Amino acid sequence: MRKTARYAALAASGLLALSSLTACANDAASTASTGSGSKGDGKGEKVKIMVGGLDKVIYLPAMLTQRLGYFDAEGLDVELLSEPAGVQAETALVSGQVQGAVGFYDHTLDLQVKGKSVESVVQFSQAPGEVEVVSTKAAGKVKSAKDFKGKKLGVTGLGSSTDFLTKYLAVKNGVSVSEFTPVAVGAGPTFVAALQQGSIDAGMTTDPTVATILDKKAGKILVDMRTPEGSQAALGGPYPSSSLYMQTDWVNGHKSTVQKMVNAFVKTLKWMSTHSATAIADKMPADYSQGNKFLYATAIKSTLPMFTKDGVMPTNGPETVEKVLKAFNPTIKNADVDLDKTYTTEFVKNAAG
C-alpha cells in the first residue's frame, strides 16, 4: 500500500509539472499560429495536429515549421497541440480530436492490428532519438539491458514508443517483459525527478531531458539511439520514428491539404540539414531552452543525426519496426501486418518534384 501511495503521489506531482509544460507548449503554439494564408486573405486551411511533446527535440520539426512560416506559405492555418506522450497523441487522432499526430511511426502498425487504418505521410527520422539512461545511484548495478531484471524502468507513458523500445531491449537481452516494472514518468522535470529520487532505476527519454540529466550528473547513458549507427547497434537497422501520421480515410479525402502539410515539413527538414544546432535553437520558442540556451543547442546537436533530409521513409525501416514490435507484442507477433498500408511516399515524392 505504501508503494502504491508513493507512486500515486509521484504521478500526481508529475501530472502537475507536465500540465505546466504542456500549457507552455500550447501557449507557444497558439502565438506561433498566425493563421495567415498564402493568398493573403487571412484564412488558411485549418488543421489541428497533436504532438507527443512539443518541446521534445525528436518532434522539433513541428514547431520549427510553424516558426519558419512554412505552414503559412502553403496557405495553412495549423494549430499545434501538445500531450506529454506519443500514445496520447495517437488517442487524440483516433478519436477525431485532431487531423494529424506527430509521433512515432510504430503506432501505425500497432493501430492496424487493432483495426484502425493510419499512415505516416512524411517521415522526420531514421533513428528513434531515444536514450536509455541509468541513474547515478544504480549505475553500478545496471550496466546494460541484461541487468533490467527486477528493475523499475521509466517510460513516458504505458503503451508509448518508449515503452515499446524498452520492452524490445529487455527481450533482446534475455529479460522477459514480466521481469521488470515499467513506470510512466513523462519527460522533462518529472523524468529527472524520478531518476534522482530513485522512483526509477533507469529509463528511456529524449533531448532536452538527456542533456539536463547529464548536466545535473543525475545519470549516465546506457543505450544511445540518437544516430543511425546507434539505431543499427541497438535495433538491427534504421528505425523510422518521428513522423506526421494521419487516418488513411482523411488523407484520401484531403489530398491537397495533406500535400501542403508535407511540402511545409520537407522544406523544414531541408532547412535543418543546412543550419547549425544554434541557428535552429534561435528559431524555437524562448521557453524551450528553460533558461540555458547553450544546453538546449547541445541537445539539438546530439539529436540532429536522427532526422531525414527529405521526409522519405528509410529503406528497410518499416521491417525493422515490425521486427521490434513482434519481439514482445503478442498481438502483433501473431498478426499479418501490411506494411505498405502504414505509410505513403506519394506526398514526399511530389514535394521533392
mmCIF file of C-alpha atoms in Angstrom:
data_model
loop_
_atom_site.group_PDB
_atom_site.id
_atom_site.type_symbol
_atom_site.label_atom_id
_atom_site.label_comp_id
_atom_site.label_asym_id
_atom_site.label_seq_id
_atom_site.Cartn_x
_atom_site.Cartn_y
_atom_site.Cartn_z
ATOM 1 C CA MET A 1 0.000 0.000 0.000
ATOM 2 C CA ARG A 2 2.832 2.392 0.832
ATOM 3 C CA LYS A 3 4.414 1.753 -2.572
ATOM 4 C CA THR A 4 1.083 2.404 -4.304
ATOM 5 C CA ALA A 5 0.615 5.631 -2.362
ATOM 6 C CA ARG A 6 4.130 6.758 -3.226
ATOM 7 C CA TYR A 7 3.565 6.105 -6.949
ATOM 8 C CA ALA A 8 0.227 7.897 -6.766
ATOM 9 C CA ALA A 9 1.926 10.903 -5.203
ATOM 10 C CA LEU A 10 4.656 10.838 -7.829
ATOM 11 C CA ALA A 11 2.049 10.567 -10.569
ATOM 12 C CA ALA A 12 0.109 13.496 -9.122
ATOM 13 C CA SER A 13 3.182 15.708 -8.894
ATOM 14 C CA GLY A 14 4.236 14.522 -12.342
ATOM 15 C CA LEU A 15 0.884 15.434 -13.847
ATOM 16 C CA LEU A 16 1.106 18.890 -12.310
ATOM 17 C CA ALA A 17 4.549 19.510 -13.767
ATOM 18 C CA LEU A 18 3.580 18.014 -17.109
ATOM 19 C CA SER A 19 0.409 20.100 -17.329
ATOM 20 C CA SER A 20 2.575 23.156 -16.731
ATOM 21 C CA LEU A 21 4.967 22.141 -19.514
ATOM 22 C CA THR A 22 2.094 21.351 -21.842
ATOM 23 C CA ALA A 23 0.486 24.698 -21.094
ATOM 24 C CA CYS A 24 3.733 26.449 -22.020
ATOM 25 C CA ALA A 25 3.980 24.451 -25.229
ATOM 26 C CA ASN A 26 0.360 25.162 -26.134
ATOM 27 C CA ASP A 27 0.840 28.856 -25.445
ATOM 28 C CA ALA A 28 3.842 28.856 -27.759
ATOM 29 C CA ALA A 29 1.845 27.028 -30.421
ATOM 30 C CA SER A 30 -1.039 29.468 -30.173
ATOM 31 C CA THR A 31 1.176 32.511 -30.516
ATOM 32 C CA ALA A 32 3.112 30.943 -33.377
ATOM 33 C CA SER A 33 -0.016 30.029 -35.337
ATOM 34 C CA THR A 34 -0.875 33.223 -37.175
ATOM 35 C CA GLY A 35 -3.454 31.611 -39.395
ATOM 36 C CA SER A 36 -2.434 33.706 -42.375
ATOM 37 C CA GLY A 37 -2.994 32.033 -45.713
ATOM 38 C CA SER A 38 -0.713 32.331 -48.704
ATOM 39 C CA LYS A 39 -3.489 34.086 -50.640
ATOM 40 C CA GLY A 40 -3.340 36.979 -48.204
ATOM 41 C CA ASP A 41 -6.981 36.578 -47.177
ATOM 42 C CA GLY A 42 -6.114 35.726 -43.563
ATOM 43 C CA LYS A 43 -7.929 32.392 -43.813
ATOM 44 C CA GLY A 44 -5.752 29.347 -44.295
ATOM 45 C CA GLU A 45 -6.997 25.767 -44.341
ATOM 46 C CA LYS A 46 -7.461 24.776 -40.704
ATOM 47 C CA VAL A 47 -5.580 21.686 -39.484
ATOM 48 C CA LYS A 48 -5.083 20.528 -35.897
ATOM 49 C CA ILE A 49 -2.021 18.458 -35.066
ATOM 50 C CA MET A 50 -1.354 16.772 -31.728
ATOM 51 C CA VAL A 51 2.318 16.393 -30.869
ATOM 52 C CA GLY A 52 3.618 13.877 -28.340
ATOM 53 C CA GLY A 53 5.600 16.628 -26.563
ATOM 54 C CA LEU A 54 6.122 19.867 -28.487
ATOM 55 C CA ASP A 55 9.301 20.733 -26.610
ATOM 56 C CA LYS A 56 10.980 17.363 -27.296
ATOM 57 C CA VAL A 57 13.815 17.668 -29.794
ATOM 58 C CA ILE A 58 12.664 14.494 -31.607
ATOM 59 C CA TYR A 59 9.477 16.372 -32.578
ATOM 60 C CA LEU A 60 11.235 19.680 -33.249
ATOM 61 C CA PRO A 61 10.152 19.911 -36.942
ATOM 62 C CA ALA A 62 6.547 20.560 -35.882
ATOM 63 C CA MET A 63 7.179 23.845 -34.085
ATOM 64 C CA LEU A 64 10.105 24.795 -36.328
ATOM 65 C CA THR A 65 7.884 24.595 -39.419
ATOM 66 C CA GLN A 66 5.475 26.952 -37.687
ATOM 67 C CA ARG A 67 8.262 29.356 -36.692
ATOM 68 C CA LEU A 68 9.786 29.381 -40.180
ATOM 69 C CA GLY A 69 6.420 30.375 -41.641
ATOM 70 C CA TYR A 70 6.211 27.382 -43.957
ATOM 71 C CA PHE A 71 2.642 26.456 -42.968
ATOM 72 C CA ASP A 72 1.515 29.998 -43.735
ATOM 73 C CA ALA A 73 3.366 29.944 -47.052
ATOM 74 C CA GLU A 74 1.348 26.869 -48.052
ATOM 75 C CA GLY A 75 -1.924 28.548 -47.101
ATOM 76 C CA LEU A 76 -2.457 26.505 -43.961
ATOM 77 C CA ASP A 77 -3.725 27.557 -40.541
ATOM 78 C CA VAL A 78 -2.101 24.915 -38.358
ATOM 79 C CA GLU A 79 -2.862 24.619 -34.658
ATOM 80 C CA LEU A 80 -0.207 22.659 -32.776
ATOM 81 C CA LEU A 81 -1.354 20.984 -29.577
ATOM 82 C CA SER A 82 0.779 19.039 -27.109
ATOM 83 C CA GLU A 83 0.482 15.915 -24.989
ATOM 84 C CA PRO A 84 3.299 14.512 -22.796
ATOM 85 C CA ALA A 85 3.492 11.154 -24.608
ATOM 86 C CA GLY A 86 3.068 9.905 -28.157
ATOM 87 C CA VAL A 87 0.420 7.376 -27.120
ATOM 88 C CA GLN A 88 -1.812 10.298 -26.065
ATOM 89 C CA ALA A 89 -1.303 11.961 -29.453
ATOM 90 C CA GLU A 90 -2.380 8.671 -31.044
ATOM 91 C CA THR A 91 -5.545 8.639 -28.924
ATOM 92 C CA ALA A 92 -6.400 12.211 -29.926
ATOM 93 C CA LEU A 93 -6.039 11.289 -33.603
ATOM 94 C CA VAL A 94 -8.128 8.114 -33.478
ATOM 95 C CA SER A 95 -10.896 9.858 -31.517
ATOM 96 C CA GLY A 96 -11.092 12.583 -34.164
ATOM 97 C CA GLN A 97 -9.969 15.477 -31.946
ATOM 98 C CA VAL A 98 -7.204 16.305 -34.443
ATOM 99 C CA GLN A 99 -6.457 15.646 -38.110
ATOM 100 C CA GLY A 100 -2.825 14.665 -37.622
ATOM 101 C CA ALA A 101 -0.419 13.388 -34.992
ATOM 102 C CA VAL A 102 3.306 13.960 -34.730
ATOM 103 C CA GLY A 103 4.617 10.855 -33.046
ATOM 104 C CA PHE A 104 6.391 7.573 -33.671
ATOM 105 C CA TYR A 105 5.695 5.643 -36.854
ATOM 106 C CA ASP A 106 5.377 2.396 -34.835
ATOM 107 C CA HIS A 107 1.885 3.489 -33.732
ATOM 108 C CA THR A 108 0.646 2.911 -37.305
ATOM 109 C CA LEU A 109 1.488 -0.807 -37.021
ATOM 110 C CA ASP A 110 0.018 -1.072 -33.542
ATOM 111 C CA LEU A 111 -3.205 0.591 -34.696
ATOM 112 C CA GLN A 112 -3.503 -1.540 -37.838
ATOM 113 C CA VAL A 113 -3.740 -4.765 -35.845
ATOM 114 C CA LYS A 114 -6.410 -3.036 -33.736
ATOM 115 C CA GLY A 115 -8.455 -2.412 -36.858
ATOM 116 C CA LYS A 116 -7.523 1.252 -37.402
ATOM 117 C CA SER A 117 -6.145 2.451 -40.742
ATOM 118 C CA VAL A 118 -3.486 5.105 -40.103
ATOM 119 C CA GLU A 119 -0.466 6.028 -42.210
ATOM 120 C CA SER A 120 2.696 8.109 -41.995
ATOM 121 C CA VAL A 121 2.666 10.787 -44.718
ATOM 122 C CA VAL A 122 6.109 12.279 -44.028
ATOM 123 C CA GLN A 123 8.956 10.654 -42.104
ATOM 124 C CA PHE A 124 11.046 13.017 -39.985
ATOM 125 C CA SER A 125 13.565 10.477 -38.772
ATOM 126 C CA GLN A 126 15.623 7.358 -39.419
ATOM 127 C CA ALA A 127 16.509 6.578 -35.782
ATOM 128 C CA PRO A 128 14.491 6.635 -32.535
ATOM 129 C CA GLY A 129 16.299 9.610 -30.985
ATOM 130 C CA GLU A 130 15.771 7.810 -27.671
ATOM 131 C CA VAL A 131 18.349 7.242 -24.944
ATOM 132 C CA GLU A 132 18.269 4.702 -22.120
ATOM 133 C CA VAL A 133 19.807 6.387 -19.094
ATOM 134 C CA VAL A 134 20.630 4.827 -15.736
ATOM 135 C CA SER A 135 20.577 6.825 -12.515
ATOM 136 C CA THR A 136 23.929 7.629 -10.932
ATOM 137 C CA LYS A 137 22.807 5.610 -7.887
ATOM 138 C CA ALA A 138 22.005 2.489 -9.914
ATOM 139 C CA ALA A 139 24.879 2.754 -12.420
ATOM 140 C CA GLY A 140 26.911 0.108 -10.602
ATOM 141 C CA LYS A 141 24.087 -2.435 -10.845
ATOM 142 C CA VAL A 142 22.686 -1.632 -14.285
ATOM 143 C CA LYS A 143 25.448 -1.736 -16.886
ATOM 144 C CA SER A 144 23.413 -2.973 -19.852
ATOM 145 C CA ALA A 145 19.889 -4.074 -20.773
ATOM 146 C CA LYS A 146 20.845 -7.530 -19.449
ATOM 147 C CA ASP A 147 20.536 -6.011 -15.962
ATOM 148 C CA PHE A 148 16.893 -4.859 -16.381
ATOM 149 C CA LYS A 149 15.578 -7.829 -14.389
ATOM 150 C CA GLY A 150 13.853 -6.685 -11.200
ATOM 151 C CA LYS A 151 14.340 -3.000 -12.032
ATOM 152 C CA LYS A 152 11.923 -0.075 -12.289
ATOM 153 C CA LEU A 153 12.290 1.430 -15.762
ATOM 154 C CA GLY A 154 10.906 4.825 -16.682
ATOM 155 C CA VAL A 155 8.871 5.400 -19.846
ATOM 156 C CA THR A 156 6.890 8.446 -20.985
ATOM 157 C CA GLY A 157 3.614 6.520 -20.842
ATOM 158 C CA LEU A 158 2.427 2.907 -20.857
ATOM 159 C CA GLY A 159 1.833 1.888 -24.463
ATOM 160 C CA SER A 160 4.153 4.633 -25.698
ATOM 161 C CA SER A 161 7.081 4.119 -28.058
ATOM 162 C CA THR A 162 9.500 4.376 -25.122
ATOM 163 C CA ASP A 163 7.542 1.511 -23.565
ATOM 164 C CA PHE A 164 7.807 -0.487 -26.832
ATOM 165 C CA LEU A 165 11.549 0.088 -27.200
ATOM 166 C CA THR A 166 12.262 -0.666 -23.526
ATOM 167 C CA LYS A 167 10.489 -3.996 -23.854
ATOM 168 C CA TYR A 168 12.425 -4.822 -27.009
ATOM 169 C CA LEU A 169 15.807 -4.044 -25.424
ATOM 170 C CA ALA A 170 14.853 -6.247 -22.463
ATOM 171 C CA VAL A 171 13.685 -9.207 -24.548
ATOM 172 C CA LYS A 172 16.662 -8.919 -26.908
ATOM 173 C CA ASN A 173 18.941 -9.199 -23.866
ATOM 174 C CA GLY A 174 17.224 -12.155 -22.256
ATOM 175 C CA VAL A 175 14.891 -10.343 -19.847
ATOM 176 C CA SER A 176 11.162 -11.026 -20.250
ATOM 177 C CA VAL A 177 8.657 -8.173 -20.052
ATOM 178 C CA SER A 178 7.284 -9.622 -16.818
ATOM 179 C CA GLU A 179 10.663 -9.404 -15.087
ATOM 180 C CA PHE A 180 10.846 -5.601 -14.812
ATOM 181 C CA THR A 181 8.415 -2.830 -13.911
ATOM 182 C CA PRO A 182 7.673 -0.046 -16.427
ATOM 183 C CA VAL A 183 6.850 3.234 -14.685
ATOM 184 C CA ALA A 184 5.155 6.119 -16.515
ATOM 185 C CA VAL A 185 7.089 9.259 -15.566
ATOM 186 C CA GLY A 186 6.617 11.526 -18.583
ATOM 187 C CA ALA A 187 9.574 13.603 -19.742
ATOM 188 C CA GLY A 188 11.423 16.696 -18.608
ATOM 189 C CA PRO A 189 11.340 17.591 -14.879
ATOM 190 C CA THR A 190 9.195 14.602 -13.882
ATOM 191 C CA PHE A 191 11.589 12.140 -15.521
ATOM 192 C CA VAL A 192 14.635 13.803 -13.949
ATOM 193 C CA ALA A 193 12.963 13.864 -10.514
ATOM 194 C CA ALA A 194 12.029 10.169 -10.756
ATOM 195 C CA LEU A 195 15.637 9.320 -11.603
ATOM 196 C CA GLN A 196 17.043 11.427 -8.762
ATOM 197 C CA GLN A 197 14.556 10.183 -6.163
ATOM 198 C CA GLY A 198 15.051 6.522 -7.019
ATOM 199 C CA SER A 199 11.475 6.038 -8.228
ATOM 200 C CA ILE A 200 13.100 4.505 -11.317
ATOM 201 C CA ASP A 201 16.487 2.838 -11.691
ATOM 202 C CA ALA A 202 16.800 3.685 -15.369
ATOM 203 C CA GLY A 203 14.562 4.933 -18.132
ATOM 204 C CA MET A 204 14.126 5.941 -21.746
ATOM 205 C CA THR A 205 13.873 9.580 -22.745
ATOM 206 C CA THR A 206 14.945 12.123 -25.340
ATOM 207 C CA ASP A 207 16.614 15.509 -25.538
ATOM 208 C CA PRO A 208 16.492 18.035 -23.996
ATOM 209 C CA THR A 209 15.830 15.772 -20.969
ATOM 210 C CA VAL A 210 19.002 13.746 -21.710
ATOM 211 C CA ALA A 211 21.147 16.885 -21.799
ATOM 212 C CA THR A 212 19.639 18.031 -18.488
ATOM 213 C CA ILE A 213 20.322 14.647 -16.818
ATOM 214 C CA LEU A 214 23.961 14.698 -17.912
ATOM 215 C CA ASP A 215 24.347 18.341 -16.871
ATOM 216 C CA LYS A 216 22.945 17.595 -13.413
ATOM 217 C CA LYS A 217 25.035 14.389 -13.220
ATOM 218 C CA ALA A 218 21.794 12.586 -12.332
ATOM 219 C CA GLY A 219 22.514 9.688 -14.648
ATOM 220 C CA LYS A 220 24.611 8.077 -17.345
ATOM 221 C CA ILE A 221 23.879 6.914 -20.892
ATOM 222 C CA LEU A 222 23.288 3.181 -21.243
ATOM 223 C CA VAL A 223 21.978 2.922 -24.821
ATOM 224 C CA ASP A 224 22.152 5.810 -27.284
ATOM 225 C CA MET A 225 19.770 5.648 -30.258
ATOM 226 C CA ARG A 226 20.059 9.248 -31.460
ATOM 227 C CA THR A 227 22.014 8.307 -34.588
ATOM 228 C CA PRO A 228 21.516 5.792 -37.426
ATOM 229 C CA GLU A 229 24.590 3.949 -36.101
ATOM 230 C CA GLY A 230 23.086 3.793 -32.627
ATOM 231 C CA SER A 231 19.813 2.507 -34.059
ATOM 232 C CA GLN A 232 21.662 -0.160 -36.036
ATOM 233 C CA ALA A 233 23.574 -1.331 -32.953
ATOM 234 C CA ALA A 234 20.557 -1.467 -30.639
ATOM 235 C CA LEU A 235 17.766 -2.470 -33.011
ATOM 236 C CA GLY A 236 19.471 -4.049 -36.010
ATOM 237 C CA GLY A 237 18.541 -1.454 -38.599
ATOM 238 C CA PRO A 238 17.120 2.018 -39.281
ATOM 239 C CA TYR A 239 14.169 2.792 -37.037
ATOM 240 C CA PRO A 240 11.800 5.394 -38.514
ATOM 241 C CA SER A 241 10.311 7.149 -35.527
ATOM 242 C CA SER A 242 9.097 10.767 -35.558
ATOM 243 C CA SER A 243 6.568 11.321 -38.309
ATOM 244 C CA LEU A 244 3.317 13.005 -39.228
ATOM 245 C CA TYR A 245 0.696 10.279 -39.343
ATOM 246 C CA MET A 246 -2.981 10.622 -40.160
ATOM 247 C CA GLN A 247 -6.065 8.477 -40.621
ATOM 248 C CA THR A 248 -5.987 6.965 -44.122
ATOM 249 C CA ASP A 249 -9.592 7.936 -44.913
ATOM 250 C CA TRP A 250 -8.851 11.560 -44.015
ATOM 251 C CA VAL A 251 -5.694 11.551 -46.153
ATOM 252 C CA ASN A 252 -7.575 10.167 -49.164
ATOM 253 C CA GLY A 253 -10.311 12.740 -48.758
ATOM 254 C CA HIS A 254 -7.990 15.747 -48.286
ATOM 255 C CA LYS A 255 -5.034 15.104 -50.571
ATOM 256 C CA SER A 256 -4.488 18.770 -51.428
ATOM 257 C CA THR A 257 -4.264 19.744 -47.738
ATOM 258 C CA VAL A 258 -2.000 16.798 -46.912
ATOM 259 C CA GLN A 259 0.302 17.740 -49.799
ATOM 260 C CA LYS A 260 0.619 21.268 -48.429
ATOM 261 C CA MET A 261 1.428 19.879 -44.979
ATOM 262 C CA VAL A 262 4.114 17.606 -46.398
ATOM 263 C CA ASN A 263 5.545 20.404 -48.582
ATOM 264 C CA ALA A 264 5.984 22.524 -45.455
ATOM 265 C CA PHE A 265 7.642 19.755 -43.436
ATOM 266 C CA VAL A 266 10.017 18.752 -46.245
ATOM 267 C CA LYS A 267 11.122 22.402 -46.537
ATOM 268 C CA THR A 268 11.848 22.361 -42.798
ATOM 269 C CA LEU A 269 13.855 19.137 -42.949
ATOM 270 C CA LYS A 270 15.962 20.588 -45.774
ATOM 271 C CA TRP A 271 16.433 23.807 -43.795
ATOM 272 C CA MET A 272 17.547 21.823 -40.743
ATOM 273 C CA SER A 273 20.123 19.913 -42.793
ATOM 274 C CA THR A 274 21.860 23.171 -43.784
ATOM 275 C CA HIS A 275 21.752 25.034 -40.450
ATOM 276 C CA SER A 276 23.586 24.625 -37.159
ATOM 277 C CA ALA A 277 22.045 23.485 -33.907
ATOM 278 C CA THR A 278 22.486 27.023 -32.567
ATOM 279 C CA ALA A 279 20.647 28.505 -35.554
ATOM 280 C CA ILE A 280 17.821 26.021 -35.019
ATOM 281 C CA ALA A 281 17.668 26.793 -31.291
ATOM 282 C CA ASP A 282 17.417 30.503 -32.097
ATOM 283 C CA LYS A 283 14.227 29.857 -34.083
ATOM 284 C CA MET A 284 12.458 27.966 -31.311
ATOM 285 C CA PRO A 285 10.288 29.481 -28.537
ATOM 286 C CA ALA A 286 12.432 31.009 -25.787
ATOM 287 C CA ASP A 287 10.941 28.856 -23.008
ATOM 288 C CA TYR A 288 12.049 25.626 -24.737
ATOM 289 C CA SER A 289 15.629 26.281 -23.607
ATOM 290 C CA GLN A 290 14.489 26.549 -19.956
ATOM 291 C CA GLY A 291 16.945 29.357 -19.318
ATOM 292 C CA ASN A 292 20.000 27.581 -20.729
ATOM 293 C CA LYS A 293 20.276 28.183 -24.469
ATOM 294 C CA PHE A 294 23.729 26.596 -24.729
ATOM 295 C CA LEU A 295 22.479 23.346 -23.181
ATOM 296 C CA TYR A 296 19.425 23.406 -25.464
ATOM 297 C CA ALA A 297 21.600 23.860 -28.562
ATOM 298 C CA THR A 298 23.796 20.985 -27.331
ATOM 299 C CA ALA A 299 20.685 18.804 -27.018
ATOM 300 C CA ILE A 300 19.637 19.660 -30.581
ATOM 301 C CA LYS A 301 23.138 18.939 -31.916
ATOM 302 C CA SER A 302 23.152 15.479 -30.265
ATOM 303 C CA THR A 303 19.796 14.598 -31.829
ATOM 304 C CA LEU A 304 20.194 16.106 -35.333
ATOM 305 C CA PRO A 305 21.660 12.913 -36.892
ATOM 306 C CA MET A 306 18.300 11.149 -36.461
ATOM 307 C CA PHE A 307 16.477 13.399 -38.943
ATOM 308 C CA THR A 308 15.944 12.709 -42.625
ATOM 309 C CA LYS A 309 16.677 15.466 -45.134
ATOM 310 C CA ASP A 310 13.756 14.705 -47.427
ATOM 311 C CA GLY A 311 10.947 13.139 -45.380
ATOM 312 C CA VAL A 312 11.322 9.792 -47.186
ATOM 313 C CA MET A 313 10.801 6.525 -45.320
ATOM 314 C CA PRO A 314 14.255 4.923 -44.850
ATOM 315 C CA THR A 315 14.858 1.670 -46.733
ATOM 316 C CA ASN A 316 14.055 -1.372 -44.559
ATOM 317 C CA GLY A 317 12.807 0.946 -41.800
ATOM 318 C CA PRO A 318 9.261 -0.476 -41.612
ATOM 319 C CA GLU A 319 10.687 -4.013 -41.475
ATOM 320 C CA THR A 320 12.900 -3.095 -38.503
ATOM 321 C CA VAL A 321 9.934 -1.608 -36.660
ATOM 322 C CA GLU A 322 7.836 -4.712 -37.336
ATOM 323 C CA LYS A 323 10.659 -6.963 -36.084
ATOM 324 C CA VAL A 324 10.984 -4.918 -32.885
ATOM 325 C CA LEU A 325 7.239 -4.963 -32.150
ATOM 326 C CA LYS A 326 6.848 -8.679 -32.925
ATOM 327 C CA ALA A 327 9.597 -9.491 -30.399
ATOM 328 C CA PHE A 328 7.421 -8.624 -27.402
ATOM 329 C CA ASN A 329 3.908 -7.707 -28.540
ATOM 330 C CA PRO A 330 1.781 -10.886 -28.793
ATOM 331 C CA THR A 331 -0.983 -9.070 -30.708
ATOM 332 C CA ILE A 332 1.391 -8.022 -33.482
ATOM 333 C CA LYS A 333 3.500 -11.197 -33.280
ATOM 334 C CA ASN A 334 0.559 -13.306 -34.383
ATOM 335 C CA ALA A 335 -0.814 -10.825 -36.919
ATOM 336 C CA ASP A 336 -0.100 -10.215 -40.592
ATOM 337 C CA VAL A 337 0.864 -6.557 -40.820
ATOM 338 C CA ASP A 338 0.505 -4.920 -44.236
ATOM 339 C CA LEU A 339 3.462 -2.545 -44.053
ATOM 340 C CA ASP A 340 2.543 -0.882 -47.361
ATOM 341 C CA LYS A 341 -0.577 0.493 -45.694
ATOM 342 C CA THR A 342 1.315 2.018 -42.740
ATOM 343 C CA TYR A 343 2.985 4.768 -44.775
ATOM 344 C CA THR A 344 2.850 6.520 -48.119
ATOM 345 C CA THR A 345 5.622 8.153 -50.159
ATOM 346 C CA GLU A 346 3.188 9.835 -52.567
ATOM 347 C CA PHE A 347 3.364 13.254 -50.928
ATOM 348 C CA VAL A 348 7.119 13.406 -50.253
ATOM 349 C CA LYS A 349 7.797 12.441 -53.869
ATOM 350 C CA ASN A 350 5.570 15.295 -55.028
ATOM 351 C CA ALA A 351 7.281 17.660 -52.593
ATOM 352 C CA ALA A 352 10.687 16.699 -53.987
ATOM 353 C CA GLY A 353 9.476 17.184 -57.552
#
